[in-house]
Short mmCIF file of C-alpha atoms and ligand atoms in Angstrom, two decimals:
data_model
loop_
_atom_site.label_atom_id
_atom_site.label_comp_id
_atom_site.label_asym_id
_atom_site.label_seq_id
_atom_site.Cartn_x
_atom_site.Cartn_y
_atom_site.Cartn_z
CA UNK I 28 100.09 120.39 124.05
CA UNK I 29 96.79 118.93 123.59
CA UNK I 30 97.99 115.30 122.19
CA UNK I 31 94.25 113.98 122.09
CA UNK I 32 93.21 116.66 119.44
CA UNK I 33 95.87 115.21 117.02
CA UNK I 34 95.25 112.33 114.71
CA UNK I 35 96.79 109.04 114.67
CA UNK I 36 99.50 110.11 111.88
CA UNK I 37 100.66 113.34 113.66
CA UNK I 38 101.19 111.39 116.74
CA UNK I 39 103.76 109.07 114.73
CA UNK I 40 105.30 111.75 113.70
CA UNK I 41 105.84 113.11 117.34
CA UNK I 42 107.29 109.72 118.18
CA UNK I 43 109.62 109.40 115.23
CA UNK I 44 110.98 113.13 116.58
CA UNK I 45 111.28 111.90 120.16
CA UNK I 46 108.32 115.08 121.01
CA UNK I 47 106.25 112.62 122.88
CA UNK I 48 105.47 108.96 124.31
CA UNK I 49 102.82 106.50 124.36
CA UNK I 50 102.84 107.16 127.77
CA UNK I 51 101.90 110.55 127.37
CA UNK I 52 99.77 109.94 125.07
CA UNK I 53 97.52 107.61 126.76
CA UNK I 54 98.02 109.94 130.07
CA UNK I 55 96.22 112.74 128.03
CA UNK I 56 93.90 110.74 126.42
CA UNK I 57 92.74 109.45 129.67
CA UNK I 58 92.78 113.03 131.07
CA UNK I 59 90.17 113.93 127.93
CA UNK I 60 87.79 111.01 128.59
CA UNK I 61 87.75 111.87 132.29
CA UNK I 62 86.63 115.50 131.53
CA UNK I 63 84.02 114.65 128.17
CA UNK I 64 83.28 111.56 129.16
CA UNK I 65 80.37 112.22 131.71
CA UNK I 66 78.68 114.62 128.76
CA UNK I 67 79.25 111.82 125.64
CA UNK I 68 78.75 108.40 127.26
CA UNK I 69 80.79 106.89 124.14
CA UNK I 70 81.98 104.18 126.15
CA UNK I 71 80.25 101.05 127.27
CA UNK I 72 83.28 100.48 129.43
CA UNK I 73 86.67 102.36 129.99
CA UNK I 74 89.58 100.07 131.09
CA UNK I 75 91.27 101.31 134.11
CA UNK I 76 95.02 100.77 133.66
CA UNK I 77 94.80 100.47 129.75
CA UNK I 78 98.60 99.98 129.02
CA UNK I 79 100.76 101.70 126.67
CA UNK I 80 102.37 99.12 124.43
CA UNK I 81 105.69 98.83 122.18
CA UNK I 82 104.96 98.77 118.66
CA UNK I 83 105.32 100.72 115.74
CA UNK I 84 101.48 101.85 116.37
CA UNK I 85 101.12 102.43 119.76
CA UNK I 86 97.84 104.34 119.32
CA UNK I 87 95.21 104.80 121.89
CA UNK I 88 92.09 102.97 119.97
CA UNK I 89 88.40 102.42 121.06
CA UNK I 90 86.87 99.00 120.24
CA UNK I 91 82.64 98.32 119.68
CA UNK I 92 81.40 96.42 122.54
CA UNK I 93 80.88 93.61 119.86
CA UNK I 94 84.28 92.34 119.48
CA UNK I 95 86.04 89.65 121.83
CA UNK I 96 88.86 90.33 123.76
CA UNK I 97 90.15 87.89 125.94
CA UNK I 98 89.44 87.36 129.45
CA UNK I 99 87.22 91.28 128.87
CA UNK I 100 83.25 91.52 129.21
CA UNK I 101 81.67 91.76 125.28
CA UNK I 102 78.11 92.56 125.75
CA UNK I 103 77.18 94.03 122.51
CA UNK I 104 75.53 96.74 125.03
CA UNK I 105 73.13 94.25 125.65
CA UNK I 106 71.77 92.88 128.86
CA UNK I 107 71.42 89.24 127.87
CA UNK I 108 75.70 88.95 128.12
CA UNK I 109 76.22 90.97 130.84
CA UNK I 110 79.17 89.03 132.72
CA UNK I 111 80.02 87.17 129.35
CA UNK I 112 83.60 87.23 129.00
CA UNK I 113 85.48 86.60 126.19
CA UNK I 114 87.47 83.21 125.59
CA UNK I 115 89.49 84.80 123.05
CA UNK I 116 90.55 87.62 121.00
CA UNK I 117 88.83 88.49 118.11
CA UNK I 118 90.82 88.94 114.70
CA UNK I 119 91.49 92.70 114.79
CA UNK I 120 92.00 92.85 118.25
CA UNK I 121 94.97 90.31 117.95
CA UNK I 122 96.14 92.43 114.79
CA UNK I 123 95.88 95.74 116.94
CA UNK I 124 97.74 94.25 120.18
CA UNK I 125 100.38 93.06 118.19
CA UNK I 126 100.85 96.42 116.35
CA UNK I 127 101.22 98.00 119.96
CA UNK I 128 97.54 99.55 119.95
CA UNK I 129 96.33 100.50 123.49
CA UNK I 130 92.80 99.67 123.92
CA UNK I 131 90.78 101.90 126.04
CA UNK I 132 87.87 100.16 126.13
CA UNK I 133 84.69 99.17 124.58
CA UNK I 134 82.48 101.62 122.49
CA UNK I 135 78.87 101.91 123.30
CA UNK I 136 76.37 100.64 120.72
CA UNK I 137 72.75 99.91 119.53
CA UNK I 138 72.03 96.20 121.51
CA UNK I 139 73.51 94.21 118.97
CA UNK I 140 73.86 96.70 116.39
CA UNK I 141 70.18 96.83 116.01
CA UNK I 142 69.80 100.90 115.13
CA UNK I 143 70.87 103.98 113.75
CA UNK I 144 70.81 106.24 117.28
CA UNK I 145 72.94 104.44 119.92
CA UNK I 146 69.79 104.89 122.10
CA UNK I 147 69.10 100.94 122.22
CA UNK I 148 72.12 100.13 124.25
CA UNK I 149 71.62 98.95 127.31
CA UNK I 150 73.85 101.35 128.91
CA UNK I 151 71.90 104.18 128.10
CA UNK I 152 72.42 106.72 124.84
CA UNK I 153 75.63 108.32 123.45
CA UNK I 154 75.58 111.87 122.91
CA UNK I 155 76.71 113.52 119.86
CA UNK I 156 79.73 115.71 120.53
CA UNK I 157 78.56 118.46 118.34
CA UNK I 158 75.67 119.17 119.98
CA UNK I 159 74.45 117.21 122.76
CA UNK I 160 70.83 116.92 122.53
CA UNK I 161 71.17 115.00 119.26
CA UNK I 162 72.38 111.12 118.43
CA UNK I 163 75.60 110.47 117.43
CA UNK I 164 74.14 108.20 114.74
CA UNK I 165 74.34 104.55 115.14
CA UNK I 166 74.88 101.14 115.81
CA UNK I 167 78.82 102.45 115.89
CA UNK I 168 77.60 105.73 117.98
CA UNK I 169 80.05 105.06 120.84
CA UNK I 170 82.90 104.64 118.20
CA UNK I 171 82.41 107.72 116.27
CA UNK I 172 81.32 109.75 118.82
CA UNK I 173 84.68 108.41 121.12
CA UNK I 174 87.12 109.94 118.28
CA UNK I 175 84.84 113.15 117.53
CA UNK I 176 85.06 114.20 120.74
CA UNK I 177 88.79 113.17 121.15
CA UNK I 178 88.56 110.48 123.59
CA UNK I 179 90.17 108.08 121.38
CA UNK I 180 92.25 108.32 118.55
CA UNK I 181 90.90 105.92 116.36
CA UNK I 182 88.11 103.18 116.86
CA UNK I 183 86.92 99.96 114.98
CA UNK I 184 83.42 100.02 114.47
CA UNK I 185 81.24 97.39 112.54
CA UNK I 186 78.84 98.09 109.48
CA UNK I 187 75.74 96.08 108.46
CA UNK I 188 73.54 98.39 106.80
CA UNK I 189 75.52 101.72 107.32
CA UNK I 190 76.55 101.47 111.09
CA UNK I 191 80.28 102.77 110.43
CA UNK I 192 79.16 105.52 107.78
CA UNK I 193 76.23 106.90 109.10
CA UNK I 194 77.74 107.87 112.97
CA UNK I 195 80.81 109.22 111.07
CA UNK I 196 78.78 111.21 108.72
CA UNK I 197 76.77 112.50 111.84
CA UNK I 198 79.74 112.97 114.01
CA UNK I 199 82.14 114.70 111.50
CA UNK I 200 84.65 111.96 111.03
CA UNK I 201 85.86 109.73 108.68
CA UNK I 202 84.69 105.83 108.38
CA UNK I 203 85.20 103.05 106.07
CA UNK I 204 83.24 99.39 105.32
CA UNK I 205 85.71 97.29 103.60
CA UNK I 206 84.98 94.77 100.97
CA UNK I 207 83.00 91.64 102.38
CA UNK I 208 86.10 89.35 103.07
CA UNK I 209 88.69 92.04 103.20
CA UNK I 210 88.78 92.09 107.10
CA UNK I 211 88.31 89.24 109.48
CA UNK I 212 84.86 88.30 111.13
CA UNK I 213 86.64 86.07 113.68
CA UNK I 214 85.38 87.05 117.14
CA UNK I 215 83.12 89.60 115.73
CA UNK I 216 79.93 88.71 117.33
CA UNK I 217 77.34 88.28 114.23
CA UNK I 218 74.27 90.01 113.81
CA UNK I 219 74.04 89.59 109.94
CA UNK I 220 76.57 87.31 109.12
CA UNK I 221 76.43 87.73 105.22
CA UNK I 222 76.45 91.63 105.82
CA UNK I 223 78.68 92.29 108.58
CA UNK I 224 82.02 93.74 108.24
CA UNK I 225 84.58 95.31 110.68
CA UNK I 226 86.09 99.13 109.67
CA UNK I 227 88.06 101.76 110.87
CA UNK I 228 86.61 105.63 112.35
CA UNK I 229 89.30 107.98 111.66
CA UNK I 230 89.74 111.57 112.40
CA UNK I 231 91.01 111.84 108.66
CA UNK I 232 91.73 109.84 105.56
CA UNK I 233 95.33 108.95 106.22
CA UNK I 234 94.60 107.54 109.83
CA UNK I 235 91.63 105.38 107.62
CA UNK I 236 94.70 104.07 105.88
CA UNK I 237 96.88 103.46 108.55
CA UNK I 238 94.38 101.70 110.19
CA UNK I 239 93.31 99.56 107.09
CA UNK I 240 97.15 98.26 107.25
CA UNK I 241 96.58 97.12 110.24
CA UNK I 242 93.30 95.21 110.19
CA UNK I 243 92.81 94.13 106.66
CA UNK I 244 93.92 90.56 105.40
CA UNK I 245 93.18 86.76 105.08
CA UNK I 246 91.73 84.57 108.06
CA UNK I 247 91.72 81.09 108.10
CA UNK I 248 89.32 81.30 111.14
CA UNK I 249 86.84 83.07 108.89
CA UNK I 250 85.80 81.01 106.13
CA UNK I 251 84.16 84.34 104.36
CA UNK I 252 87.21 86.34 104.55
CA UNK I 253 89.13 86.54 101.05
CA UNK I 254 92.80 85.69 99.86
CA UNK I 255 93.15 88.79 98.05
CA UNK I 256 96.55 90.15 98.52
CA UNK I 257 96.62 93.20 101.07
CA UNK I 258 97.97 96.60 99.46
CA UNK I 259 99.91 99.28 101.66
CA UNK I 260 96.98 101.24 101.57
CA UNK I 261 98.84 104.67 102.62
CA UNK I 262 100.23 104.26 98.64
CA UNK I 263 96.56 105.07 97.90
CA UNK I 264 96.99 108.59 99.57
CA UNK I 265 97.26 110.41 96.37
CA UNK I 266 96.44 114.24 95.45
CA UNK I 267 94.70 113.57 92.65
CA UNK I 268 91.62 112.87 90.89
CA UNK I 269 92.53 113.83 87.17
CA UNK I 270 90.28 112.25 84.44
CA UNK I 271 88.66 109.75 87.34
CA UNK I 272 84.73 108.65 86.72
CA UNK I 273 82.22 109.54 89.41
CA UNK I 274 78.94 108.29 88.97
CA UNK I 275 75.89 110.04 90.57
CA UNK I 276 73.30 107.96 90.90
CA UNK I 277 69.98 109.93 89.35
CA UNK I 278 67.99 108.10 92.43
CA UNK I 279 70.27 109.45 94.76
CA UNK I 280 68.64 112.54 95.27
CA UNK I 281 65.69 111.48 96.38
CA UNK I 282 62.57 112.90 98.48
CA UNK I 283 63.03 113.01 102.38
CA UNK I 284 66.93 114.20 101.66
CA UNK I 285 67.36 117.38 103.53
CA UNK I 286 67.87 120.47 101.20
CA UNK I 287 71.28 121.62 103.37
CA UNK I 288 72.30 118.11 102.79
CA UNK I 289 71.37 118.18 99.28
CA UNK I 290 73.18 121.45 98.68
CA UNK I 291 76.39 120.39 100.38
CA UNK I 292 76.78 117.11 99.20
CA UNK I 293 76.48 119.24 95.49
CA UNK I 294 79.25 121.76 96.21
CA UNK I 295 80.90 118.73 96.92
CA UNK I 296 80.38 117.12 93.52
CA UNK I 297 81.50 120.42 92.02
CA UNK I 298 84.63 120.62 93.89
CA UNK I 299 85.83 116.99 92.58
CA UNK I 300 84.25 118.36 89.31
CA UNK I 301 86.95 121.50 89.71
CA UNK I 302 89.82 119.10 90.70
CA UNK I 303 89.97 116.97 87.27
CA UNK I 304 87.26 114.05 88.02
CA UNK I 305 84.68 113.60 85.35
CA UNK I 306 80.95 113.73 86.44
CA UNK I 307 79.04 110.98 85.16
CA UNK I 308 74.84 110.38 85.60
CA UNK I 309 74.43 106.17 86.63
CA UNK I 310 71.22 104.83 87.00
CA UNK I 311 70.48 102.25 89.93
CA UNK I 312 66.84 101.52 89.46
CA UNK I 313 66.57 98.96 92.17
CA UNK I 314 67.86 100.80 95.13
CA UNK I 315 64.39 102.09 95.81
CA UNK I 316 63.88 98.45 97.26
CA UNK I 317 67.33 98.34 99.17
CA UNK I 318 65.86 98.98 102.63
CA UNK I 319 63.02 96.01 102.51
CA UNK I 320 65.37 93.97 101.21
CA UNK I 321 67.65 94.70 103.95
CA UNK I 322 65.43 94.33 106.60
CA UNK I 323 64.29 90.92 105.23
CA UNK I 324 67.68 89.40 104.59
CA UNK I 325 69.47 91.04 107.98
CA UNK I 326 66.60 89.76 110.78
CA UNK I 327 66.53 86.35 108.99
CA UNK I 328 70.34 86.26 109.80
CA UNK I 329 69.82 88.57 113.18
CA UNK I 330 67.22 85.67 114.25
CA UNK I 331 69.25 82.80 113.17
CA UNK I 332 72.17 84.18 114.86
CA UNK I 333 70.94 85.35 118.34
CA UNK I 334 69.46 81.84 118.46
CA UNK I 335 72.42 80.93 120.69
CA UNK I 336 71.55 83.45 123.70
CA UNK I 337 69.57 81.00 125.53
CA UNK I 338 70.57 81.16 129.23
CA UNK I 339 72.60 78.48 128.99
CA UNK I 340 75.93 79.16 127.55
CA UNK I 341 76.60 83.33 127.41
CA UNK I 342 75.81 86.19 130.07
CA UNK I 343 72.60 86.37 131.77
CA UNK I 344 70.59 83.36 132.88
CA UNK I 345 67.42 84.21 134.62
CA UNK I 346 67.02 82.55 138.43
CA UNK I 347 65.43 79.36 139.04
CA UNK I 348 63.16 81.28 141.45
CA UNK I 349 61.69 83.78 138.56
CA UNK I 350 60.58 80.83 136.59
CA UNK I 351 57.24 80.00 136.24
CA UNK I 352 57.43 76.67 135.57
CA UNK I 353 60.70 74.71 136.41
CA UNK I 354 61.21 73.65 132.69
CA UNK I 355 64.15 73.93 130.29
CA UNK I 356 61.94 75.94 127.73
CA UNK I 357 61.07 78.06 130.54
CA UNK I 358 64.42 79.04 131.35
CA UNK I 359 65.37 80.64 127.71
CA UNK I 360 62.23 82.22 127.56
CA UNK I 361 62.20 83.93 130.96
CA UNK I 362 65.89 84.70 129.59
CA UNK I 363 65.05 85.66 126.26
CA UNK I 364 62.47 87.72 127.81
CA UNK I 365 64.27 89.74 130.11
CA UNK I 366 67.61 89.85 128.47
CA UNK I 367 66.43 91.05 124.82
CA UNK I 368 65.56 94.77 124.48
CA UNK I 369 62.24 95.73 122.57
CA UNK I 370 64.50 96.09 119.30
CA UNK I 371 66.25 92.90 119.17
CA UNK I 372 62.56 90.89 120.13
CA UNK I 373 61.18 93.11 116.82
CA UNK I 374 64.11 91.79 114.96
CA UNK I 375 63.94 88.33 116.14
CA UNK I 376 60.08 88.15 115.83
CA UNK I 377 60.14 89.83 112.01
CA UNK I 378 63.47 87.32 110.94
CA UNK I 379 61.88 84.07 112.42
CA UNK I 380 58.69 85.31 110.42
CA UNK I 381 60.48 85.60 107.22
CA UNK I 382 62.21 82.14 107.68
CA UNK I 383 58.97 80.43 108.84
CA UNK I 384 58.06 77.47 106.24
CA UNK I 385 54.79 79.19 105.01
CA UNK I 386 56.62 82.12 104.19
CA UNK I 387 60.18 81.60 103.29
CA UNK I 388 59.64 82.18 99.61
CA UNK I 389 57.68 85.08 99.61
CA UNK I 390 60.07 87.06 101.50
CA UNK I 391 63.65 85.46 102.24
CA UNK I 392 63.80 83.79 98.50
CA UNK I 393 62.31 87.25 97.06
CA UNK I 394 64.66 88.94 99.05
CA UNK I 395 67.93 87.57 98.20
CA UNK I 396 66.71 87.75 94.21
CA UNK I 397 66.37 91.56 94.88
CA UNK I 398 69.44 91.81 96.51
CA UNK I 399 71.30 90.48 93.46
CA UNK I 400 69.26 92.82 91.43
CA UNK I 401 70.82 95.58 93.15
CA UNK I 402 74.08 94.38 92.93
CA UNK I 403 73.72 93.76 89.05
CA UNK I 404 72.53 97.40 88.73
CA UNK I 405 76.01 98.36 91.05
CA UNK I 406 78.03 96.19 88.56
CA UNK I 407 76.55 98.06 85.47
CA UNK I 408 76.95 101.50 87.05
CA UNK I 409 80.52 100.43 87.88
CA UNK I 410 80.98 99.56 83.80
CA UNK I 411 81.10 103.70 83.43
CA UNK I 412 82.96 104.91 86.72
CA UNK I 413 85.40 104.37 89.20
CA UNK I 414 83.20 105.36 92.24
CA UNK I 415 79.65 106.14 92.68
CA UNK I 416 78.75 109.49 95.07
CA UNK I 417 75.48 109.68 96.88
CA UNK I 418 74.54 111.43 100.22
CA UNK I 419 75.58 109.15 103.52
CA UNK I 420 72.54 110.13 105.31
CA UNK I 421 69.36 111.93 104.34
CA UNK I 422 69.65 113.91 107.05
CA UNK I 423 72.22 115.23 109.87
CA UNK I 424 72.05 114.08 113.38
CA UNK I 425 68.24 113.79 114.79
CA UNK I 426 66.97 114.81 118.24
CA UNK I 427 67.45 111.72 120.63
CA UNK I 428 64.13 110.37 121.69
CA UNK I 429 62.65 112.16 118.08
CA UNK I 430 62.77 108.62 116.20
CA UNK I 431 62.52 105.73 119.11
CA UNK I 432 58.91 105.28 118.90
CA UNK I 433 58.89 104.90 115.09
CA UNK I 434 60.99 102.25 113.93
CA UNK I 435 60.42 102.90 110.36
CA UNK I 436 61.75 106.25 110.09
CA UNK I 437 64.78 105.16 111.76
CA UNK I 438 65.19 102.70 109.43
CA UNK I 439 65.35 104.93 106.78
CA UNK I 440 68.33 106.32 107.76
CA UNK I 441 70.37 104.09 106.16
CA UNK I 442 68.91 104.55 102.61
CA UNK I 443 71.79 105.28 100.80
CA UNK I 444 74.28 102.80 102.82
CA UNK I 445 72.45 99.58 102.76
CA UNK I 446 73.08 98.87 98.92
CA UNK I 447 76.95 98.36 99.56
CA UNK I 448 76.39 95.74 102.05
CA UNK I 449 73.80 94.10 100.09
CA UNK I 450 76.22 93.85 97.07
CA UNK I 451 79.47 93.43 99.47
CA UNK I 452 81.46 96.41 98.45
CA UNK I 453 83.57 99.51 99.95
CA UNK I 454 82.20 102.23 101.07
CA UNK I 455 83.31 105.42 102.81
CA UNK I 456 81.87 108.52 104.47
CA UNK I 457 83.55 111.63 104.98
CA UNK I 458 82.45 115.04 106.55
CA UNK I 459 81.60 117.60 103.60
CA UNK I 460 80.35 120.39 105.44
CA UNK I 461 78.04 121.48 108.42
CA UNK I 462 74.17 122.46 108.45
CA UNK I 463 73.43 125.89 109.71
CA UNK I 464 72.52 124.11 113.25
CA UNK I 465 76.33 123.43 113.25
CA UNK I 466 76.09 119.77 112.37
CA UNK I 467 78.34 117.70 110.35
CA UNK I 468 77.20 116.33 107.23
CA UNK I 469 78.39 113.34 105.25
CA UNK I 470 79.58 112.09 101.62
CA UNK I 471 79.75 108.58 100.53
CA UNK I 472 81.51 106.99 98.15
CA UNK I 473 80.87 103.17 96.86
CA UNK I 474 83.80 101.12 94.80
CA UNK I 475 84.33 98.22 93.21
CA UNK I 476 85.04 95.00 95.52
CA UNK I 477 88.76 95.04 96.87
CA UNK I 478 89.16 98.92 95.54
CA UNK I 479 89.38 100.69 98.55
CA UNK I 480 92.48 102.36 97.41
CA UNK I 481 90.49 104.28 95.12
CA UNK I 482 87.85 105.57 97.58
CA UNK I 483 91.03 106.32 99.53
CA UNK I 484 92.29 108.46 96.63
CA UNK I 485 89.07 110.37 95.71
CA UNK I 486 88.45 111.01 99.56
CA UNK I 487 92.13 112.06 100.58
CA UNK I 488 92.03 114.52 97.39
CA UNK I 489 88.57 115.83 98.27
CA UNK I 490 90.51 116.18 102.12
CA UNK I 491 93.63 117.87 100.86
CA UNK I 492 91.31 120.80 99.27
CA UNK I 493 88.85 121.35 101.78
CA UNK I 494 88.33 122.47 105.77
CA UNK I 495 86.06 120.19 106.92
CA UNK I 496 88.45 117.31 108.78
CA UNK I 497 90.24 120.51 110.26
CA UNK I 498 87.09 121.37 112.76
CA UNK I 499 86.16 120.22 116.36
CA UNK I 500 83.10 120.42 118.21
CA UNK I 501 83.35 122.82 121.18
CA UNK I 502 83.27 120.64 124.54
N1 LIG M 13 70.54 100.78 111.12
C1 LIG M 13 70.83 99.52 110.40
C2 LIG M 13 70.22 98.65 111.49
O1 LIG M 13 69.46 98.80 112.17
C3 LIG M 13 72.17 99.19 110.44
C4 LIG M 13 72.76 98.79 111.65
C5 LIG M 13 74.28 98.22 110.93
O2 LIG M 13 74.78 98.48 110.32
N2 LIG M 13 75.00 97.26 112.11
O3 LIG M 13 70.10 97.78 111.02
#
């Protein structure tokens, strides 16, 4: 039996029936990694001796390379953090370990989670399991590809503007960005602190609910984590959408939307209608400004968060022999010039600019105001519906190299995903079809704050009535 091709809930069933053991599953997944990893490169680092753990959820998992694991190297796939070993476990890591999770290694990512293609990693790109000449999406491209290629049973990613959902969509799997504050960010190396959330990437909706049960909850070490009761997410796996209201924003079907993506998303809307949901048109008039707003707020926060990488406290330090002048400022400058890649430098410059005293009001403050308008649009729309449906991304996976020299085109990949981060609401991507070229297409649903259960219910119903999640890439 190919254990690596199973979902976590199928494996848990086999454990219960004593038909397999965590050791056997781990051995099988490690063999899978050995056979396909040279083609996919989903991992920044593979643990050579992962241990099968005792615990109710002994499932092999890949963790994005921005989550601290005590004593292990964590680099955000950036040269500037090479050699940095985390002094403590991130809260999600501690929770995974407590549940018996088997950590396979760190998943490759865009440097500091800046990107939509996993091409800006200092370890080189990850490739899409469905077509090796295409990107897996990003920035959690390694996390998504590891699951799609059966090199991990499930994985964790982080999402600041779409980095869980867009790669889930490109790789044909399920990805959930929880409500801001639902999952602790303690030990997640920050990109943009007011937008970042950790979430699951899984083979199906049931696994998504199971992994949410492990990671969700209040944490007094994260001051933005929210002390709301955590439900049993598996209770939301109900195959019924009768009478639920699904809002479809009229702004969603914008210019630039690939016709094949449009057709698949339309077919999904028709399917949900057939299953008893009520489809309503809603309007989100400020969403055309979401990408611009995001690139002001996210870069402002990133420039501030990345100021700590100075060559003194973490990772890389430029050797004194390479310094032009032997001063502290020179050490900072040379370390940062050498340690950060192009996209990180671009964002530090942009973020520093929008925060500078002469431009703060014009850019950062305006950005915050538009952010509020975008949130208000969503609040209004949710008065009329239970969930809002859009495509996850305007296209299917693009070719490796295609957008590297055009950052603006790359930024537009997140046109549908960014509003949920700006508003702090939960949002999920699930597979809803394939292009003629055989690339997966994703459907996005957004929900009300702390209503992940509604997203899971709608997605579970859709999944039970469609075949997409059963398809596997040929590797
Ligand atoms: N692609 C977006 C960016 O480049 C989002 C990244 C993310 O969610 N981490 O910023």
